């Protein structure tokens, strides 16, 4: 906005702050109004015009030097100072003028003489003379003018992409991990039950915004290492459960270690076959209602004795038609 238009604009009223408002008060008022009238949030035509007015007011009041100029020019325009002509005409003198501008330019010229302004036709000083004190003039004047600058809109920062590798146990149980962005370290929590290749969003951890805009987000891609003993199926943790022929045939209570290394007991029903599953309720992914699943694997000795071989043949003989049923399945 050109400085000559300042006389017709009450920037304090536009932002809803007092004339002695601090810089922090001005910033706070601007952010509140910007959220209400920003064109990205409020699509009405009135909001667009209102946002322009708010931005213009903020550009001036948020700049110390510009604010001093604005206050001085506004006071002059409202008759806040009386002027006496330098040659005894019209009521203009540097004494009255210094009431407004003294704090910015001093009370005189440094040699005891008073500040003088040229006038056109011997009357009141022209606005060119007033604006020339600030390094600019009225439109078309010899000294030029301050060009209008479109207020910059807040811009959201760009998103970031990052990767992290977890152990299988960290993925199942959840974990707190340390990350680094632009040399700054921070910690974040990875929830229980995440999968390999899954992405989680970390709000506000992307690149900074511009002109007061919000920071972008970070999208963290997870790589989960395989575990030789455990796997994840839904919210269940699945593990192999080796048993002997006798345990499978007669049924048994079989102890094993869970993912935390703690002993748990599976109840293997009589007549279980390899591939059958037994469960311990509530021992799956924490908070998700999953189970710990034991998948039965019947194992036999790799080098059975002669006596054991003989008993195995007796076992088959006692099984009746079982061998014939197996044959038909094959």
PDB file of C-alpha atoms in Angstrom:
ATOM      1  CA  UNK A   1       0.000   0.000   0.000  1.00  0.00           C
ATOM      2  CA  UNK A   2       1.282   3.504  -0.858  1.00  0.00           C
ATOM      3  CA  UNK A   3       2.006   5.669   2.148  1.00  0.00           C
ATOM      4  CA  UNK A   4      -0.327   8.385   0.885  1.00  0.00           C
ATOM      5  CA  UNK A   5      -3.244   5.998   1.499  1.00  0.00           C
ATOM      6  CA  UNK A   6      -2.392   5.575   5.171  1.00  0.00           C
ATOM      7  CA  UNK A   7      -4.489   8.602   6.165  1.00  0.00           C
ATOM      8  CA  UNK A   8      -7.630   6.701   5.163  1.00  0.00           C
ATOM      9  CA  UNK A   9      -6.749   3.388   6.823  1.00  0.00           C
ATOM     10  CA  UNK A  10      -7.061   2.609  10.532  1.00  0.00           C
ATOM     11  CA  UNK A  11      -4.796  -0.444  10.767  1.00  0.00           C
ATOM     12  CA  UNK A  12      -5.257  -0.726  14.529  1.00  0.00           C
ATOM     13  CA  UNK A  13      -9.017  -1.046  14.037  1.00  0.00           C
ATOM     14  CA  UNK A  14      -8.532  -3.597  11.247  1.00  0.00           C
ATOM     15  CA  UNK A  15      -6.522  -5.872  13.564  1.00  0.00           C
ATOM     16  CA  UNK A  16      -8.643  -5.038  16.612  1.00  0.00           C
ATOM     17  CA  UNK A  17      -5.744  -3.850  18.766  1.00  0.00           C
ATOM     18  CA  UNK A  18      -5.040  -0.645  20.665  1.00  0.00           C
ATOM     19  CA  UNK A  19      -2.585   1.991  19.454  1.00  0.00           C
ATOM     20  CA  UNK A  20      -0.135   1.014  22.202  1.00  0.00           C
ATOM     21  CA  UNK A  21      -0.331  -2.702  21.381  1.00  0.00           C
ATOM     22  CA  UNK A  22       2.962  -4.589  21.621  1.00  0.00           C
ATOM     23  CA  UNK A  23       4.522  -6.458  18.690  1.00  0.00           C
ATOM     24  CA  UNK A  24       3.388  -9.711  20.316  1.00  0.00           C
ATOM     25  CA  UNK A  25      -0.205  -8.411  20.513  1.00  0.00           C
ATOM     26  CA  UNK A  26      -0.091  -7.467  16.827  1.00  0.00           C
ATOM     27  CA  UNK A  27       1.195 -10.921  15.849  1.00  0.00           C
ATOM     28  CA  UNK A  28      -1.411 -12.668  17.985  1.00  0.00           C
ATOM     29  CA  UNK A  29      -4.267 -10.634  16.508  1.00  0.00           C
ATOM     30  CA  UNK A  30      -3.029 -11.248  12.950  1.00  0.00           C
ATOM     31  CA  UNK A  31      -2.776 -15.035  13.414  1.00  0.00           C
ATOM     32  CA  UNK A  32      -6.283 -15.190  14.867  1.00  0.00           C
ATOM     33  CA  UNK A  33      -7.820 -13.189  12.005  1.00  0.00           C
ATOM     34  CA  UNK A  34      -5.775 -15.000   9.352  1.00  0.00           C
ATOM     35  CA  UNK A  35      -7.186 -18.334  10.504  1.00  0.00           C
ATOM     36  CA  UNK A  36     -10.693 -16.889  10.213  1.00  0.00           C
ATOM     37  CA  UNK A  37     -10.414 -15.164   6.840  1.00  0.00           C
ATOM     38  CA  UNK A  38      -7.633 -16.980   4.950  1.00  0.00           C
ATOM     39  CA  UNK A  39      -8.917 -17.809   1.425  1.00  0.00           C
ATOM     40  CA  UNK A  40      -7.863 -21.438   1.833  1.00  0.00           C
ATOM     41  CA  UNK A  41     -10.184 -21.729   4.834  1.00  0.00           C
ATOM     42  CA  UNK A  42     -12.919 -19.224   3.991  1.00  0.00           C
ATOM     43  CA  UNK A  43     -14.080 -19.234   0.368  1.00  0.00           C
ATOM     44  CA  UNK A  44     -16.342 -16.159   0.506  1.00  0.00           C
ATOM     45  CA  UNK A  45     -15.527 -13.023  -1.510  1.00  0.00           C
ATOM     46  CA  UNK A  46     -15.856 -10.925   1.640  1.00  0.00           C
ATOM     47  CA  UNK A  47     -13.239 -13.072   3.369  1.00  0.00           C
ATOM     48  CA  UNK A  48     -10.768 -12.551   0.523  1.00  0.00           C
ATOM     49  CA  UNK A  49     -11.095  -8.742   0.762  1.00  0.00           C
ATOM     50  CA  UNK A  50     -10.952  -8.883   4.549  1.00  0.00           C
ATOM     51  CA  UNK A  51      -7.772 -10.961   4.425  1.00  0.00           C
ATOM     52  CA  UNK A  52      -6.132  -8.379   2.152  1.00  0.00           C
ATOM     53  CA  UNK A  53      -6.967  -5.618   4.643  1.00  0.00           C
ATOM     54  CA  UNK A  54      -5.625  -7.715   7.518  1.00  0.00           C
ATOM     55  CA  UNK A  55      -2.386  -8.455   5.658  1.00  0.00           C
ATOM     56  CA  UNK A  56      -1.896  -4.775   4.772  1.00  0.00           C
ATOM     57  CA  UNK A  57      -2.378  -3.739   8.382  1.00  0.00           C
ATOM     58  CA  UNK A  58      -0.024  -6.433   9.622  1.00  0.00           C
ATOM     59  CA  UNK A  59       2.715  -5.515   7.120  1.00  0.00           C
ATOM     60  CA  UNK A  60       2.805  -1.976   8.511  1.00  0.00           C
ATOM     61  CA  UNK A  61       2.250  -2.534  12.229  1.00  0.00           C
ATOM     62  CA  UNK A  62       4.628  -5.491  12.392  1.00  0.00           C
ATOM     63  CA  UNK A  63       7.498  -3.349  11.055  1.00  0.00           C
ATOM     64  CA  UNK A  64       8.868  -0.942  13.649  1.00  0.00           C
ATOM     65  CA  UNK A  65      10.005   1.717  11.172  1.00  0.00           C
ATOM     66  CA  UNK A  66       6.843   1.497   9.088  1.00  0.00           C
ATOM     67  CA  UNK A  67       4.697   1.711  12.201  1.00  0.00           C
ATOM     68  CA  UNK A  68       6.491   4.907  13.312  1.00  0.00           C
ATOM     69  CA  UNK A  69       5.860   6.471   9.926  1.00  0.00           C
ATOM     70  CA  UNK A  70       2.230   5.404   9.971  1.00  0.00           C
ATOM     71  CA  UNK A  71       1.596   6.791  13.464  1.00  0.00           C
ATOM     72  CA  UNK A  72       3.227  10.111  12.561  1.00  0.00           C
ATOM     73  CA  UNK A  73       1.346  10.532   9.285  1.00  0.00           C
ATOM     74  CA  UNK A  74      -1.966   9.586  10.887  1.00  0.00           C
ATOM     75  CA  UNK A  75      -1.441  12.110  13.654  1.00  0.00           C
ATOM     76  CA  UNK A  76      -0.647  14.806  11.110  1.00  0.00           C
ATOM     77  CA  UNK A  77      -3.723  13.966   9.033  1.00  0.00           C
ATOM     78  CA  UNK A  78      -6.057  14.108  12.044  1.00  0.00           C
ATOM     79  CA  UNK A  79      -4.839  17.570  13.003  1.00  0.00           C
ATOM     80  CA  UNK A  80      -2.642  16.356  15.815  1.00  0.00           C
ATOM     81  CA  UNK A  81      -0.044  19.075  15.097  1.00  0.00           C
ATOM     82  CA  UNK A  82      -0.294  22.769  14.244  1.00  0.00           C
ATOM     83  CA  UNK A  83       1.930  24.262  11.558  1.00  0.00           C
ATOM     84  CA  UNK A  84       3.155  27.804  10.958  1.00  0.00           C
ATOM     85  CA  UNK A  85       4.655  28.896   7.633  1.00  0.00           C
ATOM     86  CA  UNK A  86       8.408  29.239   7.469  1.00  0.00           C
ATOM     87  CA  UNK A  87       8.052  32.840   6.258  1.00  0.00           C
ATOM     88  CA  UNK A  88       5.358  33.889   8.688  1.00  0.00           C
ATOM     89  CA  UNK A  89       2.448  32.386   6.727  1.00  0.00           C
ATOM     90  CA  UNK A  90      -0.217  29.772   7.271  1.00  0.00           C
ATOM     91  CA  UNK A  91       0.636  28.410  10.754  1.00  0.00           C
ATOM     92  CA  UNK A  92       3.543  25.981  10.097  1.00  0.00           C
ATOM     93  CA  UNK A  93       6.672  25.664  12.196  1.00  0.00           C
ATOM     94  CA  UNK A  94       9.145  22.979  13.064  1.00  0.00           C
ATOM     95  CA  UNK A  95       8.217  23.331  16.734  1.00  0.00           C
ATOM     96  CA  UNK A  96       4.810  21.758  16.225  1.00  0.00           C
ATOM     97  CA  UNK A  97       6.166  19.320  13.712  1.00  0.00           C
ATOM     98  CA  UNK A  98       8.749  18.031  16.155  1.00  0.00           C
ATOM     99  CA  UNK A  99       5.965  16.913  18.483  1.00  0.00           C
ATOM    100  CA  UNK A 100       5.207  14.232  15.924  1.00  0.00           C
ATOM    101  CA  UNK A 101       8.571  13.494  14.323  1.00  0.00           C
ATOM    102  CA  UNK A 102      11.075  14.537  16.954  1.00  0.00           C
ATOM    103  CA  UNK A 103      11.678  11.059  18.269  1.00  0.00           C
ATOM    104  CA  UNK A 104      12.462   9.867  14.738  1.00  0.00           C
ATOM    105  CA  UNK A 105      14.515  12.727  13.266  1.00  0.00           C
ATOM    106  CA  UNK A 106      15.516  14.973  16.193  1.00  0.00           C
ATOM    107  CA  UNK A 107      14.288  18.490  16.936  1.00  0.00           C
ATOM    108  CA  UNK A 108      16.439  20.363  14.459  1.00  0.00           C
ATOM    109  CA  UNK A 109      19.054  20.225  11.805  1.00  0.00           C
ATOM    110  CA  UNK A 110      22.002  19.941  14.120  1.00  0.00           C
ATOM    111  CA  UNK A 111      23.104  23.573  13.790  1.00  0.00           C
ATOM    112  CA  UNK A 112      20.355  25.193  15.836  1.00  0.00           C
ATOM    113  CA  UNK A 113      18.224  26.153  12.831  1.00  0.00           C
ATOM    114  CA  UNK A 114      14.666  25.037  12.453  1.00  0.00           C
ATOM    115  CA  UNK A 115      13.327  22.512   9.929  1.00  0.00           C
ATOM    116  CA  UNK A 116      11.715  24.254   6.935  1.00  0.00           C
ATOM    117  CA  UNK A 117       9.344  22.888   4.285  1.00  0.00           C
ATOM    118  CA  UNK A 118       8.606  24.310   0.914  1.00  0.00           C
ATOM    119  CA  UNK A 119       5.010  25.123   0.128  1.00  0.00           C
ATOM    120  CA  UNK A 120       3.204  25.638  -3.111  1.00  0.00           C
ATOM    121  CA  UNK A 121       1.574  29.054  -3.368  1.00  0.00           C
ATOM    122  CA  UNK A 122       2.637  30.076   0.127  1.00  0.00           C
ATOM    123  CA  UNK A 123      -0.026  27.958   1.872  1.00  0.00           C
ATOM    124  CA  UNK A 124       0.134  24.828   3.985  1.00  0.00           C
ATOM    125  CA  UNK A 125       2.951  22.377   3.268  1.00  0.00           C
ATOM    126  CA  UNK A 126       2.098  19.856   0.565  1.00  0.00           C
ATOM    127  CA  UNK A 127       1.846  16.122   1.284  1.00  0.00           C
ATOM    128  CA  UNK A 128       4.981  15.696  -0.872  1.00  0.00           C
ATOM    129  CA  UNK A 129       6.876  17.582   1.832  1.00  0.00           C
ATOM    130  CA  UNK A 130       5.547  15.356   4.590  1.00  0.00           C
ATOM    131  CA  UNK A 131       6.227  12.079   2.764  1.00  0.00           C
ATOM    132  CA  UNK A 132       9.664  13.253   1.703  1.00  0.00           C
ATOM    133  CA  UNK A 133      10.687  13.021   5.347  1.00  0.00           C
ATOM    134  CA  UNK A 134      10.278   9.249   4.975  1.00  0.00           C
ATOM    135  CA  UNK A 135      12.150   8.871   1.686  1.00  0.00           C
ATOM    136  CA  UNK A 136       9.078   8.814  -0.582  1.00  0.00           C
ATOM    137  CA  UNK A 137       6.494  11.125  -2.039  1.00  0.00           C
ATOM    138  CA  UNK A 138       2.990  11.313  -3.338  1.00  0.00           C
ATOM    139  CA  UNK A 139       2.079   9.489  -6.542  1.00  0.00           C
ATOM    140  CA  UNK A 140       3.683  11.250  -9.499  1.00  0.00           C
ATOM    141  CA  UNK A 141       5.938  13.338  -7.238  1.00  0.00           C
ATOM    142  CA  UNK A 142       9.615  13.770  -7.939  1.00  0.00           C
ATOM    143  CA  UNK A 143      10.552  11.661  -4.971  1.00  0.00           C
ATOM    144  CA  UNK A 144       8.564   8.575  -5.999  1.00  0.00           C
ATOM    145  CA  UNK A 145       6.443   6.453  -3.660  1.00  0.00           C
ATOM    146  CA  UNK A 146       6.427   3.165  -1.788  1.00  0.00           C
ATOM    147  CA  UNK A 147       5.126   0.421  -4.087  1.00  0.00           C
ATOM    148  CA  UNK A 148       2.245  -1.786  -3.010  1.00  0.00           C
ATOM    149  CA  UNK A 149       3.396  -5.241  -1.962  1.00  0.00           C
ATOM    150  CA  UNK A 150       0.933  -8.107  -2.043  1.00  0.00           C
ATOM    151  CA  UNK A 151       0.957  -9.781   1.395  1.00  0.00           C
ATOM    152  CA  UNK A 152       2.444 -13.244   1.346  1.00  0.00           C
ATOM    153  CA  UNK A 153       0.144 -16.095   2.255  1.00  0.00           C
ATOM    154  CA  UNK A 154       1.148 -18.779   4.742  1.00  0.00           C
ATOM    155  CA  UNK A 155       2.462 -21.875   2.973  1.00  0.00           C
ATOM    156  CA  UNK A 156       2.533 -25.399   4.407  1.00  0.00           C
ATOM    157  CA  UNK A 157       5.943 -27.075   4.504  1.00  0.00           C
ATOM    158  CA  UNK A 158       6.773 -30.074   2.327  1.00  0.00           C
ATOM    159  CA  UNK A 159       6.427 -33.631   3.653  1.00  0.00           C
ATOM    160  CA  UNK A 160       9.448 -35.806   4.382  1.00  0.00           C
ATOM    161  CA  UNK A 161       9.957 -39.540   3.787  1.00  0.00           C
ATOM    162  CA  UNK A 162      12.152 -41.643   6.040  1.00  0.00           C
ATOM    163  CA  UNK A 163      12.796 -45.334   6.792  1.00  0.00           C
ATOM    164  CA  UNK A 164      13.532 -47.310   9.934  1.00  0.00           C
ATOM    165  CA  UNK A 165      14.230 -51.003  10.617  1.00  0.00           C
ATOM    166  CA  UNK A 166      12.609 -52.821  13.548  1.00  0.00           C
ATOM    167  CA  UNK A 167      13.141 -56.242  15.073  1.00  0.00           C
ATOM    168  CA  UNK A 168      10.167 -58.575  14.897  1.00  0.00           C
ATOM    169  CA  UNK A 169       9.597 -58.173  18.627  1.00  0.00           C
ATOM    170  CA  UNK A 170       9.595 -54.336  18.346  1.00  0.00           C
ATOM    171  CA  UNK A 171       7.019 -54.556  15.576  1.00  0.00           C
ATOM    172  CA  UNK A 172       4.793 -56.883  17.601  1.00  0.00           C
ATOM    173  CA  UNK A 173       5.115 -55.227  21.003  1.00  0.00           C
ATOM    174  CA  UNK A 174       5.535 -51.588  19.937  1.00  0.00           C
ATOM    175  CA  UNK A 175       8.648 -49.492  20.536  1.00  0.00           C
ATOM    176  CA  UNK A 176       9.957 -45.986  21.186  1.00  0.00           C
ATOM    177  CA  UNK A 177      12.541 -45.048  18.568  1.00  0.00           C
ATOM    178  CA  UNK A 178      14.907 -42.091  18.128  1.00  0.00           C
ATOM    179  CA  UNK A 179      14.918 -40.127  14.875  1.00  0.00           C
ATOM    180  CA  UNK A 180      16.868 -37.118  13.589  1.00  0.00           C
ATOM    181  CA  UNK A 181      15.636 -34.240  11.406  1.00  0.00           C
ATOM    182  CA  UNK A 182      17.955 -31.426  10.290  1.00  0.00           C
ATOM    183  CA  UNK A 183      20.368 -32.322  13.079  1.00  0.00           C
ATOM    184  CA  UNK A 184      17.633 -32.284  15.746  1.00  0.00           C
ATOM    185  CA  UNK A 185      16.831 -35.556  17.498  1.00  0.00           C
ATOM    186  CA  UNK A 186      13.395 -36.552  18.727  1.00  0.00           C
ATOM    187  CA  UNK A 187      11.633 -39.711  19.885  1.00  0.00           C
ATOM    188  CA  UNK A 188       8.409 -41.213  18.631  1.00  0.00           C
ATOM    189  CA  UNK A 189       6.354 -44.294  19.505  1.00  0.00           C
ATOM    190  CA  UNK A 190       5.720 -47.044  16.964  1.00  0.00           C
ATOM    191  CA  UNK A 191       2.428 -48.784  17.851  1.00  0.00           C
ATOM    192  CA  UNK A 192       2.194 -52.528  18.485  1.00  0.00           C
ATOM    193  CA  UNK A 193       1.363 -54.798  15.556  1.00  0.00           C
ATOM    194  CA  UNK A 194       2.929 -52.871  12.657  1.00  0.00           C
ATOM    195  CA  UNK A 195       3.911 -54.728   9.472  1.00  0.00           C
ATOM    196  CA  UNK A 196       6.846 -54.738   7.104  1.00  0.00           C
ATOM    197  CA  UNK A 197       6.436 -51.963   4.502  1.00  0.00           C
ATOM    198  CA  UNK A 198       3.799 -50.110   6.522  1.00  0.00           C
ATOM    199  CA  UNK A 199       4.013 -46.302   6.749  1.00  0.00           C
ATOM    200  CA  UNK A 200       3.084 -44.201   9.739  1.00  0.00           C
ATOM    201  CA  UNK A 201       2.530 -40.429   9.673  1.00  0.00           C
ATOM    202  CA  UNK A 202       4.305 -38.142  12.127  1.00  0.00           C
ATOM    203  CA  UNK A 203       2.417 -34.839  12.081  1.00  0.00           C
ATOM    204  CA  UNK A 204       4.491 -31.663  11.959  1.00  0.00           C
ATOM    205  CA  UNK A 205       7.841 -33.435  11.484  1.00  0.00           C
ATOM    206  CA  UNK A 206       8.232 -32.433   7.835  1.00  0.00           C
ATOM    207  CA  UNK A 207       9.886 -29.312   6.434  1.00  0.00           C
ATOM    208  CA  UNK A 208       9.049 -25.932   8.042  1.00  0.00           C
ATOM    209  CA  UNK A 209       6.272 -23.820   6.551  1.00  0.00           C
ATOM    210  CA  UNK A 210       6.744 -20.361   5.060  1.00  0.00           C
ATOM    211  CA  UNK A 211       5.147 -17.066   6.149  1.00  0.00           C
ATOM    212  CA  UNK A 212       3.742 -18.626   9.297  1.00  0.00           C
ATOM    213  CA  UNK A 213       2.409 -21.757   7.585  1.00  0.00           C
ATOM    214  CA  UNK A 214       2.344 -25.160   9.290  1.00  0.00           C
ATOM    215  CA  UNK A 215       5.199 -27.632   8.986  1.00  0.00           C
ATOM    216  CA  UNK A 216       4.708 -30.653   6.754  1.00  0.00           C
ATOM    217  CA  UNK A 217       4.486 -34.258   7.976  1.00  0.00           C
ATOM    218  CA  UNK A 218       6.955 -37.116   8.008  1.00  0.00           C
ATOM    219  CA  UNK A 219       5.983 -40.488   6.547  1.00  0.00           C
ATOM    220  CA  UNK A 220       8.027 -43.205   8.231  1.00  0.00           C
ATOM    221  CA  UNK A 221       8.327 -46.469   6.283  1.00  0.00           C
ATOM    222  CA  UNK A 222       8.907 -49.539   8.452  1.00  0.00           C
ATOM    223  CA  UNK A 223      11.098 -52.513   7.614  1.00  0.00           C
ATOM    224  CA  UNK A 224      10.584 -55.504   9.945  1.00  0.00           C
ATOM    225  CA  UNK A 225      13.247 -58.193  10.283  1.00  0.00           C
ATOM    226  CA  UNK A 226      12.048 -61.797  10.063  1.00  0.00           C
ATOM    227  CA  UNK A 227      12.234 -63.980  13.154  1.00  0.00           C
ATOM    228  CA  UNK A 228      13.360 -67.648  12.886  1.00  0.00           C
ATOM    229  CA  UNK A 229      10.719 -68.819  15.351  1.00  0.00           C
ATOM    230  CA  UNK A 230       7.742 -66.422  15.282  1.00  0.00           C
ATOM    231  CA  UNK A 231       5.507 -64.873  12.631  1.00  0.00           C
ATOM    232  CA  UNK A 232       2.464 -62.599  12.652  1.00  0.00           C
ATOM    233  CA  UNK A 233      -0.971 -63.583  11.359  1.00  0.00           C
ATOM    234  CA  UNK A 234      -3.526 -60.876  11.911  1.00  0.00           C
ATOM    235  CA  UNK A 235      -3.175 -60.098  15.605  1.00  0.00           C
ATOM    236  CA  UNK A 236      -1.984 -63.645  16.425  1.00  0.00           C
ATOM    237  CA  UNK A 237       1.637 -64.570  17.019  1.00  0.00           C
ATOM    238  CA  UNK A 238       2.329 -67.965  15.444  1.00  0.00           C
ATOM    239  CA  UNK A 239       5.155 -70.341  16.426  1.00  0.00           C
ATOM    240  CA  UNK A 240       6.152 -73.911  15.656  1.00  0.00           C
ATOM    241  CA  UNK A 241       5.399 -76.388  18.478  1.00  0.00           C
ATOM    242  CA  UNK A 242       7.464 -79.612  18.135  1.00  0.00           C
ATOM    243  CA  UNK A 243       5.990 -82.686  19.897  1.00  0.00           C
ATOM    244  CA  UNK A 244       6.800 -86.390  20.005  1.00  0.00           C
ATOM    245  CA  UNK A 245       4.632 -89.155  18.571  1.00  0.00           C
ATOM    246  CA  UNK A 246       3.620 -90.171  22.072  1.00  0.00           C
ATOM    247  CA  UNK A 247       2.605 -86.597  23.033  1.00  0.00           C
ATOM    248  CA  UNK A 248       0.595 -86.241  19.861  1.00  0.00           C
ATOM    249  CA  UNK A 249      -1.167 -89.592  20.286  1.00  0.00           C
ATOM    250  CA  UNK A 250      -1.817 -89.527  24.030  1.00  0.00           C
ATOM    251  CA  UNK A 251      -2.119 -85.748  24.497  1.00  0.00           C
ATOM    252  CA  UNK A 252       0.187 -83.714  26.732  1.00  0.00           C
ATOM    253  CA  UNK A 253       0.995 -80.407  28.363  1.00  0.00           C
ATOM    254  CA  UNK A 254       3.945 -78.982  26.428  1.00  0.00           C
ATOM    255  CA  UNK A 255       6.054 -76.070  27.679  1.00  0.00           C
ATOM    256  CA  UNK A 256       7.574 -73.487  25.304  1.00  0.00           C
ATOM    257  CA  UNK A 257       9.019 -69.956  25.433  1.00  0.00           C
ATOM    258  CA  UNK A 258       6.971 -67.038  24.114  1.00  0.00           C
ATOM    259  CA  UNK A 259       8.301 -63.959  22.293  1.00  0.00           C
ATOM    260  CA  UNK A 260       9.367 -62.409  25.618  1.00  0.00           C
ATOM    261  CA  UNK A 261      11.335 -65.535  26.556  1.00  0.00           C
ATOM    262  CA  UNK A 262       8.842 -66.519  29.248  1.00  0.00           C
ATOM    263  CA  UNK A 263       7.646 -70.124  29.699  1.00  0.00           C
ATOM    264  CA  UNK A 264       4.091 -70.847  28.650  1.00  0.00           C
ATOM    265  CA  UNK A 265       2.184 -74.148  28.568  1.00  0.00           C
ATOM    266  CA  UNK A 266       0.245 -75.475  25.556  1.00  0.00           C
ATOM    267  CA  UNK A 267      -2.374 -78.186  26.011  1.00  0.00           C
ATOM    268  CA  UNK A 268      -1.966 -80.681  23.149  1.00  0.00           C
ATOM    269  CA  UNK A 269      -5.127 -82.771  22.696  1.00  0.00           C
ATOM    270  CA  UNK A 270      -4.857 -86.562  22.227  1.00  0.00           C
ATOM    271  CA  UNK A 271      -4.810 -87.539  18.555  1.00  0.00           C
ATOM    272  CA  UNK A 272      -3.176 -84.314  17.322  1.00  0.00           C
ATOM    273  CA  UNK A 273      -1.464 -84.331  13.929  1.00  0.00           C
ATOM    274  CA  UNK A 274       1.211 -82.118  12.452  1.00  0.00           C
ATOM    275  CA  UNK A 275      -0.338 -78.838  11.311  1.00  0.00           C
ATOM    276  CA  UNK A 276      -2.949 -78.821  14.057  1.00  0.00           C
ATOM    277  CA  UNK A 277      -2.969 -75.613  16.110  1.00  0.00           C
ATOM    278  CA  UNK A 278      -3.327 -74.988  19.813  1.00  0.00           C
ATOM    279  CA  UNK A 279      -3.769 -71.551  21.405  1.00  0.00           C
ATOM    280  CA  UNK A 280      -3.014 -69.533  24.490  1.00  0.00           C
ATOM    281  CA  UNK A 281      -5.581 -66.749  24.684  1.00  0.00           C
ATOM    282  CA  UNK A 282      -4.491 -63.111  25.002  1.00  0.00           C
ATOM    283  CA  UNK A 283      -0.798 -63.695  24.285  1.00  0.00           C
ATOM    284  CA  UNK A 284      -0.818 -62.151  20.794  1.00  0.00           C
ATOM    285  CA  UNK A 285      -0.307 -58.481  19.825  1.00  0.00           C
ATOM    286  CA  UNK A 286      -0.786 -56.390  22.992  1.00  0.00           C
ATOM    287  CA  UNK A 287      -4.133 -54.655  23.200  1.00  0.00           C
ATOM    288  CA  UNK A 288      -5.474 -56.242  20.004  1.00  0.00           C
ATOM    289  CA  UNK A 289      -7.077 -59.418  21.400  1.00  0.00           C
ATOM    290  CA  UNK A 290      -4.766 -61.815  19.559  1.00  0.00           C
ATOM    291  CA  UNK A 291      -3.515 -65.230  20.742  1.00  0.00           C
ATOM    292  CA  UNK A 292      -0.237 -67.103  20.829  1.00  0.00           C
ATOM    293  CA  UNK A 293      -0.718 -69.978  18.361  1.00  0.00           C
ATOM    294  CA  UNK A 294       1.349 -73.172  18.496  1.00  0.00           C
ATOM    295  CA  UNK A 295       1.435 -75.097  15.210  1.00  0.00           C
ATOM    296  CA  UNK A 296       2.069 -78.766  16.044  1.00  0.00           C
ATOM    297  CA  UNK A 297       4.995 -80.495  14.363  1.00  0.00           C
ATOM    298  CA  UNK A 298       5.386 -84.205  15.172  1.00  0.00           C
ATOM    299  CA  UNK A 299       9.063 -85.090  15.347  1.00  0.00           C
ATOM    300  CA  UNK A 300      10.769 -88.517  15.491  1.00  0.00           C
ATOM    301  CA  UNK A 301      14.392 -89.422  16.307  1.00  0.00           C
ATOM    302  CA  UNK A 302      16.730 -89.167  13.327  1.00  0.00           C
ATOM    303  CA  UNK A 303      18.511 -92.404  14.399  1.00  0.00           C
ATOM    304  CA  UNK A 304      15.964 -94.648  16.100  1.00  0.00           C
ATOM    305  CA  UNK A 305      17.207 -97.764  17.907  1.00  0.00           C
ATOM    306  CA  UNK A 306      16.249-101.303  16.856  1.00  0.00           C
ATOM    307  CA  UNK A 307      13.907-101.570  19.822  1.00  0.00           C
ATOM    308  CA  UNK A 308      12.221 -98.260  18.936  1.00  0.00           C
ATOM    309  CA  UNK A 309      11.762 -99.378  15.356  1.00  0.00           C
ATOM    310  CA  UNK A 310      10.139-102.589  16.629  1.00  0.00           C
ATOM    311  CA  UNK A 311       7.765-100.631  18.868  1.00  0.00           C
ATOM    312  CA  UNK A 312       6.891 -98.324  15.967  1.00  0.00           C
ATOM    313  CA  UNK A 313       5.853-101.324  13.886  1.00  0.00           C
ATOM    314  CA  UNK A 314       3.778-102.600  16.785  1.00  0.00           C
ATOM    315  CA  UNK A 315       2.190 -99.107  17.000  1.00  0.00           C
ATOM    316  CA  UNK A 316       1.246 -99.235  13.341  1.00  0.00           C
ATOM    317  CA  UNK A 317      -0.196-102.717  13.773  1.00  0.00           C
ATOM    318  CA  UNK A 318      -2.313-101.490  16.683  1.00  0.00           C
ATOM    319  CA  UNK A 319      -3.571 -98.548  14.609  1.00  0.00           C
ATOM    320  CA  UNK A 320      -5.899-100.780  12.620  1.00  0.00           C
ATOM    321  CA  UNK A 321      -7.050 -99.242   9.350  1.00  0.00           C
ATOM    322  CA  UNK A 322      -5.143 -95.949   9.968  1.00  0.00           C
ATOM    323  CA  UNK A 323      -2.318 -96.871   7.599  1.00  0.00           C
ATOM    324  CA  UNK A 324      -4.835 -97.722   4.864  1.00  0.00           C
ATOM    325  CA  UNK A 325      -6.532 -94.306   5.340  1.00  0.00           C
ATOM    326  CA  UNK A 326      -3.178 -92.565   4.967  1.00  0.00           C
ATOM    327  CA  UNK A 327      -2.521 -94.561   1.828  1.00  0.00           C
ATOM    328  CA  UNK A 328      -5.773 -93.446   0.259  1.00  0.00           C
ATOM    329  CA  UNK A 329      -4.984 -89.777   1.043  1.00  0.00           C
ATOM    330  CA  UNK A 330      -1.655 -90.121  -0.715  1.00  0.00           C
TER     331      UNK A 330
END
